[in-house]
CSV table of C-alpha atoms in Angstrom, one decimal:
chain,number,residue,atom,x,y,z
A,1,MET,CA,0.0,0.0,0.0
A,2,ILE,CA,1.3,3.5,-0.9
A,3,GLU,CA,0.0,6.5,0.9
A,4,LEU,CA,-0.4,9.6,-1.3
A,5,ASN,CA,-1.0,12.9,0.5
A,6,TYR,CA,-2.5,15.9,-1.1
A,7,ALA,CA,-4.2,19.0,0.3
A,8,GLY,CA,-4.5,17.4,3.8
A,9,GLU,CA,-6.1,14.2,2.5
A,10,THR,CA,-4.6,10.7,2.1
A,11,PHE,CA,-5.2,8.4,-0.8
A,12,GLU,CA,-4.3,4.8,-0.3
A,13,LEU,CA,-2.9,3.3,-3.5
A,14,ARG,CA,-3.1,-0.4,-3.3
A,15,ASN,CA,-0.3,-2.2,-5.1
A,16,GLU,CA,0.4,-5.5,-3.2
A,17,PRO,CA,-1.0,-8.6,-4.8
A,18,LYS,CA,-3.1,-9.4,-1.7
A,19,GLU,CA,-4.6,-5.9,-1.9
A,20,LEU,CA,-5.7,-6.1,-5.6
A,21,THR,CA,-8.7,-7.9,-6.7
A,22,LEU,CA,-8.2,-10.4,-9.6
A,23,LYS,CA,-10.3,-8.0,-11.8
A,24,GLU,CA,-8.0,-5.1,-10.9
A,25,PHE,CA,-4.9,-7.2,-11.5
A,26,GLU,CA,-6.2,-8.3,-15.0
A,27,ASN,CA,-6.9,-4.6,-15.9
A,28,TYR,CA,-3.4,-3.7,-14.8
A,29,TYR,CA,-2.0,-6.7,-16.7
A,30,ASN,CA,-3.8,-5.7,-19.9
A,31,ILE,CA,-2.7,-2.1,-19.7
A,32,VAL,CA,1.0,-2.8,-19.1
A,33,ASN,CA,1.0,-5.5,-21.9
A,34,ASP,CA,-0.9,-3.3,-24.4
A,35,PRO,CA,1.4,-2.9,-27.5
A,36,LYS,CA,0.0,0.6,-28.1
A,37,TYR,CA,1.9,1.7,-24.9
A,38,GLU,CA,5.2,0.3,-25.9
A,39,ASN,CA,6.8,3.7,-26.4
A,40,ARG,CA,4.5,5.6,-24.0
A,41,GLN,CA,5.6,4.5,-20.5
A,42,ILE,CA,4.4,7.6,-18.8
A,43,ASP,CA,1.0,7.5,-20.6
A,44,LYS,CA,0.7,3.8,-19.6
A,45,TYR,CA,1.1,4.4,-15.9
A,46,PHE,CA,-1.3,7.4,-16.0
A,47,LYS,CA,-3.8,4.9,-17.3
A,48,VAL,CA,-2.9,2.4,-14.5
A,49,PHE,CA,-3.2,5.0,-11.7
A,50,GLU,CA,-6.5,6.3,-13.2
A,51,MET,CA,-7.7,2.7,-13.2
A,52,MET,CA,-6.7,2.3,-9.5
A,53,GLY,CA,-8.8,5.4,-8.7
A,54,VAL,CA,-6.0,7.9,-7.9
A,55,PRO,CA,-7.6,11.4,-8.1
A,56,ASP,CA,-6.6,13.6,-11.0
A,57,GLU,CA,-5.6,16.4,-8.5
A,58,ILE,CA,-2.8,14.1,-7.2
A,59,LEU,CA,-1.6,13.0,-10.6
A,60,ASP,CA,-1.6,16.5,-12.0
A,61,ALA,CA,0.5,17.7,-9.1
A,62,LEU,CA,3.3,15.3,-9.7
A,63,ASP,CA,6.4,16.4,-11.6
A,64,GLN,CA,8.3,13.9,-13.7
A,65,GLU,CA,10.7,12.8,-11.0
A,66,GLU,CA,7.9,12.3,-8.5
A,67,PHE,CA,5.9,10.4,-11.2
A,68,VAL,CA,8.7,8.0,-11.9
A,69,LYS,CA,9.2,7.4,-8.1
A,70,LEU,CA,5.6,6.6,-7.8
A,71,VAL,CA,5.8,4.1,-10.7
A,72,ASN,CA,8.8,2.4,-9.1
A,73,ALA,CA,7.1,2.3,-5.8
A,74,PHE,CA,3.9,0.9,-7.3
A,75,ASN,CA,5.9,-1.9,-9.0
A,76,ASN,CA,7.9,-2.7,-5.9
A,77,TYR,CA,5.7,-5.4,-4.6
A,78,LYS,CA,6.6,-8.9,-3.3
A,79,ILE,CA,5.2,-11.9,-5.0
A,80,ASP,CA,4.7,-14.7,-2.6
A,81,THR,CA,5.8,-17.7,-4.7
A,82,LYS,CA,4.1,-20.2,-2.5
A,83,LEU,CA,1.3,-21.9,-4.4
A,84,LYS,CA,-2.1,-21.9,-2.6
A,85,ARG,CA,-3.5,-25.4,-2.5
A,86,LYS,CA,-7.1,-24.8,-1.6
A,87,ILE,CA,-9.5,-21.9,-1.9
A,88,LYS,CA,-13.1,-21.4,-0.9
A,89,VAL,CA,-15.6,-19.4,-2.9
A,90,GLY,CA,-19.1,-19.2,-1.4
A,91,LYS,CA,-19.9,-22.6,0.0
A,92,ARG,CA,-17.7,-24.6,-2.3
A,93,SER,CA,-14.1,-25.6,-2.0
A,94,TYR,CA,-11.6,-25.8,-4.9
A,95,VAL,CA,-8.3,-27.7,-4.8
A,96,ALA,CA,-5.3,-27.2,-7.2
A,97,PHE,CA,-3.1,-30.1,-6.1
A,98,GLU,CA,-2.6,-32.8,-3.5
A,99,GLY,CA,0.5,-33.1,-1.4
A,100,LYS,CA,3.1,-30.5,-0.7
A,101,ALA,CA,3.5,-27.3,-2.7
A,102,ALA,CA,7.2,-28.1,-3.0
A,103,ASP,CA,6.3,-31.2,-5.0
A,104,PHE,CA,3.8,-29.5,-7.3
A,105,LYS,CA,4.0,-30.1,-11.0
A,106,PHE,CA,1.7,-29.0,-13.7
A,107,MET,CA,-0.2,-31.8,-15.4
A,108,ALA,CA,-0.4,-32.1,-19.2
A,109,ARG,CA,-4.2,-31.8,-19.4
A,110,ASP,CA,-4.1,-28.6,-17.3
A,111,ILE,CA,-1.3,-27.2,-19.5
A,112,SER,CA,-3.4,-27.9,-22.6
A,113,LEU,CA,-6.4,-26.2,-21.1
A,114,ILE,CA,-4.4,-23.1,-20.1
A,115,GLU,CA,-2.9,-22.9,-23.6
A,116,ARG,CA,-6.4,-23.0,-25.0
A,117,ALA,CA,-7.4,-20.2,-22.7
A,118,ALA,CA,-4.3,-18.2,-23.7
A,119,ASN,CA,-5.3,-18.5,-27.3
A,120,LEU,CA,-8.6,-16.7,-26.6
A,121,GLU,CA,-6.6,-13.5,-26.0
A,122,ASP,CA,-9.6,-12.1,-24.1
A,123,GLY,CA,-7.5,-10.2,-21.4
A,124,HIS,CA,-8.6,-12.7,-18.7
A,125,PHE,CA,-5.6,-15.0,-18.7
A,126,PRO,CA,-5.0,-14.9,-14.9
A,127,SER,CA,-8.6,-15.9,-14.0
A,128,TRP,CA,-8.5,-18.6,-16.7
A,129,VAL,CA,-5.4,-20.1,-15.1
A,130,LEU,CA,-7.1,-20.3,-11.7
A,131,ALA,CA,-10.2,-21.7,-13.3
A,132,VAL,CA,-8.2,-24.5,-14.8
A,133,MET,CA,-6.0,-25.2,-11.8
A,134,PHE,CA,-8.6,-25.1,-9.0
A,135,LYS,CA,-11.1,-28.0,-9.2
A,136,ASP,CA,-14.4,-28.3,-7.4
A,137,GLU,CA,-13.9,-31.0,-4.8
A,138,GLU,CA,-17.3,-32.4,-5.4
A,139,LEU,CA,-17.0,-32.9,-9.1
A,140,THR,CA,-15.5,-35.8,-11.2
A,141,PRO,CA,-12.3,-35.5,-13.4
A,142,THR,CA,-14.6,-35.5,-16.5
A,143,GLU,CA,-16.5,-32.6,-15.2
A,144,HIS,CA,-13.3,-30.7,-14.3
A,145,LYS,CA,-12.3,-30.8,-18.0
A,146,ASP,CA,-15.6,-29.5,-19.3
A,147,TRP,CA,-15.0,-26.2,-20.9
A,148,SER,CA,-18.3,-24.6,-20.0
A,149,HIS,CA,-17.7,-25.5,-16.3
A,150,ILE,CA,-14.2,-23.9,-16.5
A,151,LYS,CA,-15.8,-20.8,-18.1
A,152,HIS,CA,-18.2,-20.6,-15.2
A,153,LYS,CA,-15.4,-20.8,-12.7
A,154,GLN,CA,-13.4,-18.2,-14.6
A,155,LYS,CA,-16.2,-15.6,-14.1
A,156,LEU,CA,-16.7,-16.7,-10.5
A,157,PHE,CA,-13.1,-16.4,-9.5
A,158,LEU,CA,-12.7,-13.1,-11.3
A,159,GLU,CA,-15.4,-11.5,-9.1
A,160,ASN,CA,-14.4,-13.2,-5.8
A,161,LEU,CA,-10.6,-13.7,-5.6
A,162,MET,CA,-7.6,-11.5,-4.9
A,163,SER,CA,-4.6,-11.5,-7.2
A,164,ASP,CA,-2.2,-13.1,-4.8
A,165,VAL,CA,-3.8,-16.5,-5.5
A,166,ALA,CA,-3.1,-16.2,-9.3
A,167,LEU,CA,0.4,-14.6,-9.3
A,168,PRO,CA,2.4,-17.6,-8.1
A,169,TYR,CA,0.7,-19.9,-10.7
A,170,ILE,CA,1.1,-17.4,-13.6
A,171,SER,CA,4.7,-16.9,-12.7
A,172,ARG,CA,5.3,-20.6,-12.5
A,173,PHE,CA,3.5,-21.3,-15.7
A,174,ALA,CA,5.4,-18.6,-17.5
A,175,ARG,CA,8.8,-20.1,-16.4
A,176,ARG,CA,7.6,-23.5,-17.7
A,177,GLN,CA,6.7,-22.1,-21.1
A,178,VAL,CA,10.0,-20.2,-21.4
A,179,LYS,CA,11.9,-23.5,-20.6
A,180,THR,CA,9.8,-25.4,-23.1
A,181,MET,CA,10.4,-22.8,-25.9
A,182,GLU,CA,14.1,-23.0,-25.2
A,183,ASN,CA,14.1,-26.8,-25.5
A,184,LEU,CA,12.1,-26.6,-28.6
A,185,GLN,CA,14.5,-24.1,-30.2
A,186,LYS,CA,17.3,-26.5,-29.3
A,187,ASP,CA,15.6,-29.5,-30.9
A,188,LEU,CA,14.7,-27.5,-34.1
A,189,LYS,CA,18.3,-26.3,-34.3
A,190,GLU,CA,19.5,-29.9,-34.1
A,191,ILE,CA,17.1,-30.9,-36.8
A,192,ASN,CA,18.2,-28.0,-39.1
A,193,ASP,CA,21.9,-28.7,-38.5
A,194,GLY,CA,21.3,-32.4,-39.3
A,195,ALA,CA,19.4,-31.4,-42.5
A,196,GLU,CA,22.2,-29.1,-43.6
A,197,LYS,CA,24.8,-31.9,-43.1
A,198,ALA,CA,22.7,-34.3,-45.1
B,1,MET,CA,6.8,-49.6,-27.7
B,2,GLU,CA,9.2,-48.2,-25.1
B,3,LEU,CA,9.4,-44.5,-24.4
B,4,ARG,CA,12.3,-43.3,-26.5
B,5,LYS,CA,13.3,-40.7,-29.1
B,6,LEU,CA,11.6,-41.6,-32.4
B,7,ASN,CA,12.2,-41.1,-36.0
B,8,TRP,CA,10.2,-41.3,-39.2
B,9,SER,CA,11.6,-44.8,-39.7
B,10,ASP,CA,9.6,-45.9,-36.6
B,11,CYS,CA,6.3,-44.7,-38.2
B,12,SER,CA,3.8,-46.9,-40.0
B,13,LEU,CA,1.8,-45.5,-42.9
B,14,VAL,CA,-1.2,-45.0,-40.7
B,15,GLN,CA,0.8,-43.2,-38.1
B,16,TYR,CA,2.3,-41.0,-40.8
B,17,LEU,CA,-1.0,-40.0,-42.2
B,18,GLU,CA,-2.4,-39.3,-38.7
B,19,ILE,CA,0.6,-37.0,-38.0
B,20,GLN,CA,0.0,-35.1,-41.3
B,21,ASP,CA,-3.6,-34.4,-40.2
B,22,LEU,CA,-2.4,-33.3,-36.8
B,23,LEU,CA,0.2,-31.0,-38.3
B,24,ASN,CA,-2.5,-29.3,-40.3
B,25,ASP,CA,-5.0,-29.0,-37.4
B,26,GLU,CA,-4.8,-25.3,-36.4
B,27,GLU,CA,-7.2,-25.8,-33.5
B,28,LEU,CA,-4.7,-27.9,-31.5
B,29,THR,CA,-2.6,-26.3,-28.8
B,30,SER,CA,1.0,-27.2,-28.7
B,31,THR,CA,0.5,-29.6,-25.8
B,32,ASP,CA,-2.5,-31.2,-27.4
B,33,PHE,CA,-0.4,-31.8,-30.5
B,34,VAL,CA,2.3,-33.5,-28.5
B,35,LEU,CA,-0.2,-35.6,-26.6
B,36,GLU,CA,-2.0,-36.7,-29.8
B,37,VAL,CA,1.2,-37.7,-31.5
B,38,ALA,CA,2.5,-39.5,-28.4
B,39,ASP,CA,-0.8,-41.4,-28.2
B,40,LEU,CA,-0.1,-42.9,-31.7
B,41,PHE,CA,2.9,-44.7,-30.3
B,42,TRP,CA,2.4,-45.0,-26.5
B,43,PRO,CA,-1.3,-45.0,-25.6
B,44,LEU,CA,-1.3,-42.8,-22.5
B,45,GLU,CA,-4.0,-43.9,-20.2
B,46,GLU,CA,-3.2,-41.5,-17.3
B,47,ASP,CA,-2.4,-37.8,-17.3
B,48,VAL,CA,1.3,-37.0,-17.4
B,49,ASP,CA,3.2,-34.4,-15.4
B,50,GLU,CA,5.2,-31.6,-17.0
B,51,ASP,CA,8.5,-33.3,-16.7
B,52,LEU,CA,7.3,-36.4,-18.6
B,53,LEU,CA,5.5,-34.2,-21.0
B,54,GLU,CA,8.7,-32.4,-21.8
B,55,LYS,CA,10.5,-35.7,-22.4
B,56,ILE,CA,7.7,-36.9,-24.7
B,57,ARG,CA,7.8,-33.6,-26.6
B,58,SER,CA,11.5,-34.2,-27.3
B,59,TYR,CA,10.8,-37.8,-28.3
B,60,VAL,CA,8.3,-36.8,-31.0
B,61,SER,CA,10.1,-33.7,-32.3
B,62,PHE,CA,11.0,-35.8,-35.4
B,63,VAL,CA,7.7,-34.8,-36.9
B,64,PHE,CA,9.2,-31.4,-37.7
B,65,LYS,CA,11.9,-32.8,-39.9
B,66,PRO,CA,11.4,-34.1,-43.5
B,67,CYS,CA,10.7,-37.8,-43.9
B,68,GLN,CA,13.7,-39.4,-45.7
B,69,PRO,CA,12.4,-42.1,-48.0
B,70,ARG,CA,14.5,-45.3,-48.6
B,71,LEU,CA,14.0,-47.5,-51.6
B,72,LYS,CA,13.6,-51.1,-50.6
B,73,GLN,CA,13.8,-53.8,-53.3
B,74,LYS,CA,12.1,-56.2,-50.9
B,75,ILE,CA,9.7,-55.7,-48.0
B,76,THR,CA,9.3,-58.4,-45.5
B,77,THR,CA,6.4,-58.4,-43.1
B,78,GLU,CA,4.6,-61.1,-41.0
B,79,GLY,CA,6.6,-63.8,-42.8
B,80,ARG,CA,5.6,-62.5,-46.3
B,81,GLU,CA,7.8,-61.0,-48.9
B,82,PHE,CA,7.0,-58.3,-51.4
B,83,HIS,CA,9.3,-57.5,-54.3
B,84,LEU,CA,9.6,-54.3,-56.2
B,85,LYS,CA,8.8,-54.6,-59.8
B,86,LYS,CA,11.1,-53.4,-62.5
B,87,PHE,CA,9.6,-50.1,-63.5
B,88,SER,CA,10.4,-50.4,-67.2
B,89,THR,CA,8.6,-53.7,-67.6
B,90,LEU,CA,5.3,-52.4,-66.1
B,91,PRO,CA,2.4,-53.0,-68.5
B,92,LEU,CA,0.8,-50.0,-70.0
B,93,SER,CA,-2.3,-50.5,-67.8
B,94,SER,CA,-0.2,-50.2,-64.6
B,95,PHE,CA,1.6,-47.1,-66.1
B,96,ILE,CA,-1.8,-45.5,-66.8
B,97,ASP,CA,-3.1,-46.4,-63.3
B,98,LEU,CA,0.0,-45.0,-61.7
B,99,ASP,CA,-0.2,-41.8,-63.8
B,100,LEU,CA,-3.8,-41.2,-62.9
B,101,THR,CA,-3.2,-41.8,-59.2
B,102,LEU,CA,-0.3,-39.4,-59.1
B,103,VAL,CA,-2.1,-36.7,-61.0
B,104,LYS,CA,-5.4,-36.8,-59.1
B,105,ASN,CA,-4.1,-37.2,-55.5
B,106,SER,CA,-1.9,-35.6,-53.0
B,107,LEU,CA,1.4,-37.4,-52.1
B,108,GLU,CA,-0.2,-38.8,-48.9
B,109,GLU,CA,-3.1,-40.2,-50.8
B,110,CYS,CA,-0.8,-41.8,-53.4
B,111,ILE,CA,1.4,-43.8,-51.1
B,112,SER,CA,-0.8,-46.8,-50.5
B,113,PRO,CA,-2.2,-47.3,-54.1
B,114,VAL,CA,1.2,-46.6,-55.8
B,115,ALA,CA,3.0,-49.0,-53.5
B,116,ASN,CA,0.3,-51.6,-54.0
B,117,ILE,CA,1.0,-51.5,-57.8
B,118,LEU,CA,4.7,-51.4,-57.6
B,119,TYR,CA,5.2,-54.3,-55.1
B,120,GLU,CA,4.2,-57.9,-55.8
B,121,GLY,CA,3.9,-60.8,-53.5
B,122,GLU,CA,1.8,-63.9,-52.8
B,123,VAL,CA,-1.0,-61.6,-51.6
B,124,SER,CA,-1.8,-58.0,-52.4
B,125,LEU,CA,0.3,-55.4,-50.5
B,126,SER,CA,-2.9,-53.6,-49.6
B,127,THR,CA,-3.6,-56.3,-47.0
B,128,VAL,CA,-0.6,-55.1,-44.9
B,129,VAL,CA,0.3,-51.7,-46.3
B,130,ASP,CA,-1.1,-49.6,-43.3
B,131,ASP,CA,1.4,-51.2,-40.9
B,132,LEU,CA,4.5,-51.0,-43.1
B,133,PHE,CA,7.1,-48.3,-42.4
B,134,VAL,CA,6.3,-45.1,-44.3
B,135,THR,CA,10.0,-44.5,-45.2
B,136,ASP,CA,10.0,-47.8,-47.2
B,137,LEU,CA,6.7,-47.0,-48.9
B,138,LEU,CA,7.7,-43.4,-49.7
B,139,GLY,CA,10.9,-44.8,-51.1
B,140,CYS,CA,9.2,-46.5,-54.0
B,141,VAL,CA,6.8,-43.6,-54.6
B,142,VAL,CA,9.6,-41.0,-54.8
B,143,GLU,CA,11.7,-43.3,-57.0
B,144,TYR,CA,8.7,-43.9,-59.3
B,145,ILE,CA,7.9,-40.2,-59.6
B,146,LYS,CA,11.5,-39.7,-60.9
B,147,TYR,CA,11.1,-42.6,-63.3
B,148,ARG,CA,7.7,-41.3,-64.6
B,149,LYS,CA,9.2,-37.8,-65.2
B,150,SER,CA,12.1,-39.4,-67.2
B,151,VAL,CA,9.6,-41.3,-69.4
B,152,PHE,CA,7.6,-38.2,-70.2
B,153,GLN,CA,10.7,-36.4,-71.0
B,154,LYS,CA,11.8,-39.2,-73.4
B,155,TYR,CA,8.4,-39.6,-75.0
B,156,PRO,CA,6.8,-36.2,-75.0
B,157,ASN,CA,4.3,-37.0,-77.7
B,158,ILE,CA,2.8,-40.2,-76.4
B,159,PHE,CA,0.0,-38.4,-74.4
B,160,ASP,CA,-2.8,-37.4,-76.7
B,161,THR,CA,-4.3,-34.3,-75.2
B,162,GLY,CA,-6.3,-33.5,-78.3
B,163,GLU,CA,-4.5,-30.2,-78.8
B,164,ASP,CA,-3.4,-29.8,-82.4
B,165,ASP,CA,-1.1,-26.8,-82.0
B,166,GLU,CA,2.6,-27.3,-81.3
B,167,TYR,CA,4.6,-24.3,-80.3
B,168,ASP,CA,8.3,-23.7,-80.5
B,169,ASP,CA,9.9,-22.1,-77.4
B,170,GLU,CA,9.3,-18.5,-78.4
B,171,GLU,CA,5.7,-19.1,-79.5
B,172,GLU,CA,5.1,-21.0,-76.2
B,173,GLU,CA,6.3,-18.0,-74.2
B,174,VAL,CA,3.9,-15.8,-76.0
B,175,GLN,CA,1.1,-18.3,-75.6
B,176,GLU,CA,1.8,-18.4,-71.8
B,177,GLU,CA,1.6,-14.6,-71.6
B,178,ILE,CA,-1.8,-14.7,-73.5
B,179,GLU,CA,-3.1,-17.4,-71.1
B,180,GLU,CA,-2.1,-15.3,-68.1
B,181,ASP,CA,-4.4,-12.5,-69.3
B,182,VAL,CA,-7.3,-14.8,-70.3
B,183,ASP,CA,-9.6,-16.0,-67.6
B,184,MET,CA,-8.5,-19.7,-67.5
B,185,ASP,CA,-11.4,-20.7,-65.3
B,186,ASP,CA,-13.7,-20.9,-68.3
B,187,GLU,CA,-11.3,-23.1,-70.2
B,188,GLU,CA,-12.1,-26.8,-70.1
B,189,GLU,CA,-9.6,-28.8,-68.1
B,190,ILE,CA,-8.1,-31.8,-69.8
B,191,ASP,CA,-9.2,-35.0,-68.0
B,192,PRO,CA,-6.1,-37.2,-67.8
B,193,ALA,CA,-8.3,-40.4,-67.9
B,194,GLU,CA,-10.0,-39.2,-71.1
B,195,ALA,CA,-6.6,-38.3,-72.6
B,196,TRP,CA,-5.2,-41.8,-71.9
B,197,MET,CA,-8.4,-43.4,-73.3
B,198,LYS,CA,-7.8,-41.5,-76.5
B,199,THR,CA,-4.2,-42.6,-76.6
B,200,VAL,CA,-5.1,-46.2,-76.2
B,201,PHE,CA,-7.9,-45.9,-78.6
B,202,GLY,CA,-5.5,-44.6,-81.2
B,203,LEU,CA,-3.0,-47.3,-80.4
B,204,ALA,CA,-5.7,-50.0,-80.9
B,205,GLY,CA,-6.7,-48.4,-84.1
B,206,GLY,CA,-10.2,-47.9,-82.8
B,207,ASP,CA,-10.7,-51.7,-82.5
B,208,ILE,CA,-11.9,-52.7,-79.1
B,209,THR,CA,-10.8,-56.3,-79.6
B,210,LYS,CA,-7.2,-55.0,-79.7
B,211,TYR,CA,-7.6,-53.2,-76.4
B,212,PRO,CA,-6.0,-56.0,-74.3
B,213,ASN,CA,-3.2,-56.3,-76.8
B,214,VAL,CA,-2.2,-52.7,-76.1
B,215,ILE,CA,-2.7,-52.3,-72.4
B,216,ASP,CA,-1.1,-55.6,-71.4
B,217,LYS,CA,2.1,-54.9,-73.2
B,218,PRO,CA,5.1,-53.4,-71.3
B,219,HIS,CA,4.6,-49.6,-71.6
B,220,MET,CA,8.2,-49.0,-72.8
B,221,LEU,CA,7.5,-51.4,-75.8
B,222,VAL,CA,4.3,-49.5,-76.6
B,223,PHE,CA,6.0,-46.1,-76.4
B,224,ASN,CA,9.0,-47.2,-78.5
B,225,TRP,CA,6.6,-48.7,-81.0
B,226,VAL,CA,4.6,-45.4,-81.3
B,227,THR,CA,7.8,-43.3,-81.5
B,228,THR,CA,9.2,-45.6,-84.2
B,229,ALA,CA,5.9,-45.5,-86.2
B,230,GLU,CA,5.9,-41.7,-86.1
B,231,SER,CA,9.4,-41.5,-87.2
B,232,VAL,CA,8.8,-43.9,-90.1
B,233,ALA,CA,5.7,-42.0,-91.1
B,234,ALA,CA,7.5,-38.6,-90.9
B,235,LYS,CA,10.2,-39.9,-93.3
B,236,SER,CA,7.6,-41.2,-95.8
B,237,GLY,CA,5.4,-38.1,-95.4
B,238,ARG,CA,2.2,-39.9,-94.4
B,239,GLN,CA,0.2,-40.4,-91.1
B,240,PRO,CA,1.5,-43.1,-88.9
B,241,SER,CA,-0.5,-46.3,-88.4
B,242,THR,CA,-0.4,-48.0,-85.1
B,243,GLU,CA,-2.4,-51.1,-86.1
């Protein structure tokens, strides 16, 4: 949480994952990854702060140095890398894995569903990840994989969860994808080198 | 089959064709693709974790490299042998069948029917072809395609397309330019089957009782005969007779 003081009043700018709703986090995520802001960093963060409800009077009063300091402070949050195993929304419980978090591994079917969600490019990737990972304890494996059920969970989690649940999974998934791409590049290079020799 | 790094030489024709379909399926995610290919070789009953998935992905990465065909004079399977026929002794009927198959189908669709014509054994190759290694089958197809090309280059006039005009190189260039401007969709496409029928009709002198005489003969004998007849007729200044 960052406290911004102006004209005797204090505005609390939430920036820690546990302070941001999943919806706010997705909005933030979409703004910072929007290609139209690639060369417009200041503009990008004005958009972020407006989205977070920072009053115009406060933003207008910042000079460039103060603005940059605010951006750095906003992005200086800790991500708890510990994966949450179980969550409760309403009366139902949802579980992501059994056993210890230290032994957690993504399963192929979940990876496939997350990739399918990523291909939608609808700006809701974080909530889709949670919808795939967290499974209703009372349902069967077949029901877990049903896309309309996953879609229902995505909307439910978006409205009811904080972003600290999603961040460790997104971070972990991103690392996995990067590693897979590196291995694939290596394999393709071997193939091409072999073809050239032939 | 044990979990290990695979190559095209491990693939049967059926597996090869399935993989081609998967490669063309734009709906599949990358993980779905890996799982579908893996399922062709190691039926995966349970879900796999990310570490095993990564190994499997590496094991099936062969699908991204070209399939190297290898020509086999003899294929042995289930105690049966199939021998590759000598291309130049194929009867005209087989040459025509092969030509029509290659012209009308994609490479994948050609593999089975072409191999079935080119290999002979106690039983038809078609009874076992789906389980044969695709590299062996592709070997005969690729080799035959080269042979067919050489035949058409050697005997350019054997195929009666019904077109009367013959162009020299410069005229042909002009004709091609004209054809680019003209809407070619309206032009009637030449049906290869019909063109072959005309060719055989001409060779049999229009006499249907002579049809087996023509199509059962080795194609090279027929083409040499036609070429010789044309050459003789040209020298004597009259139409060649092929009766």
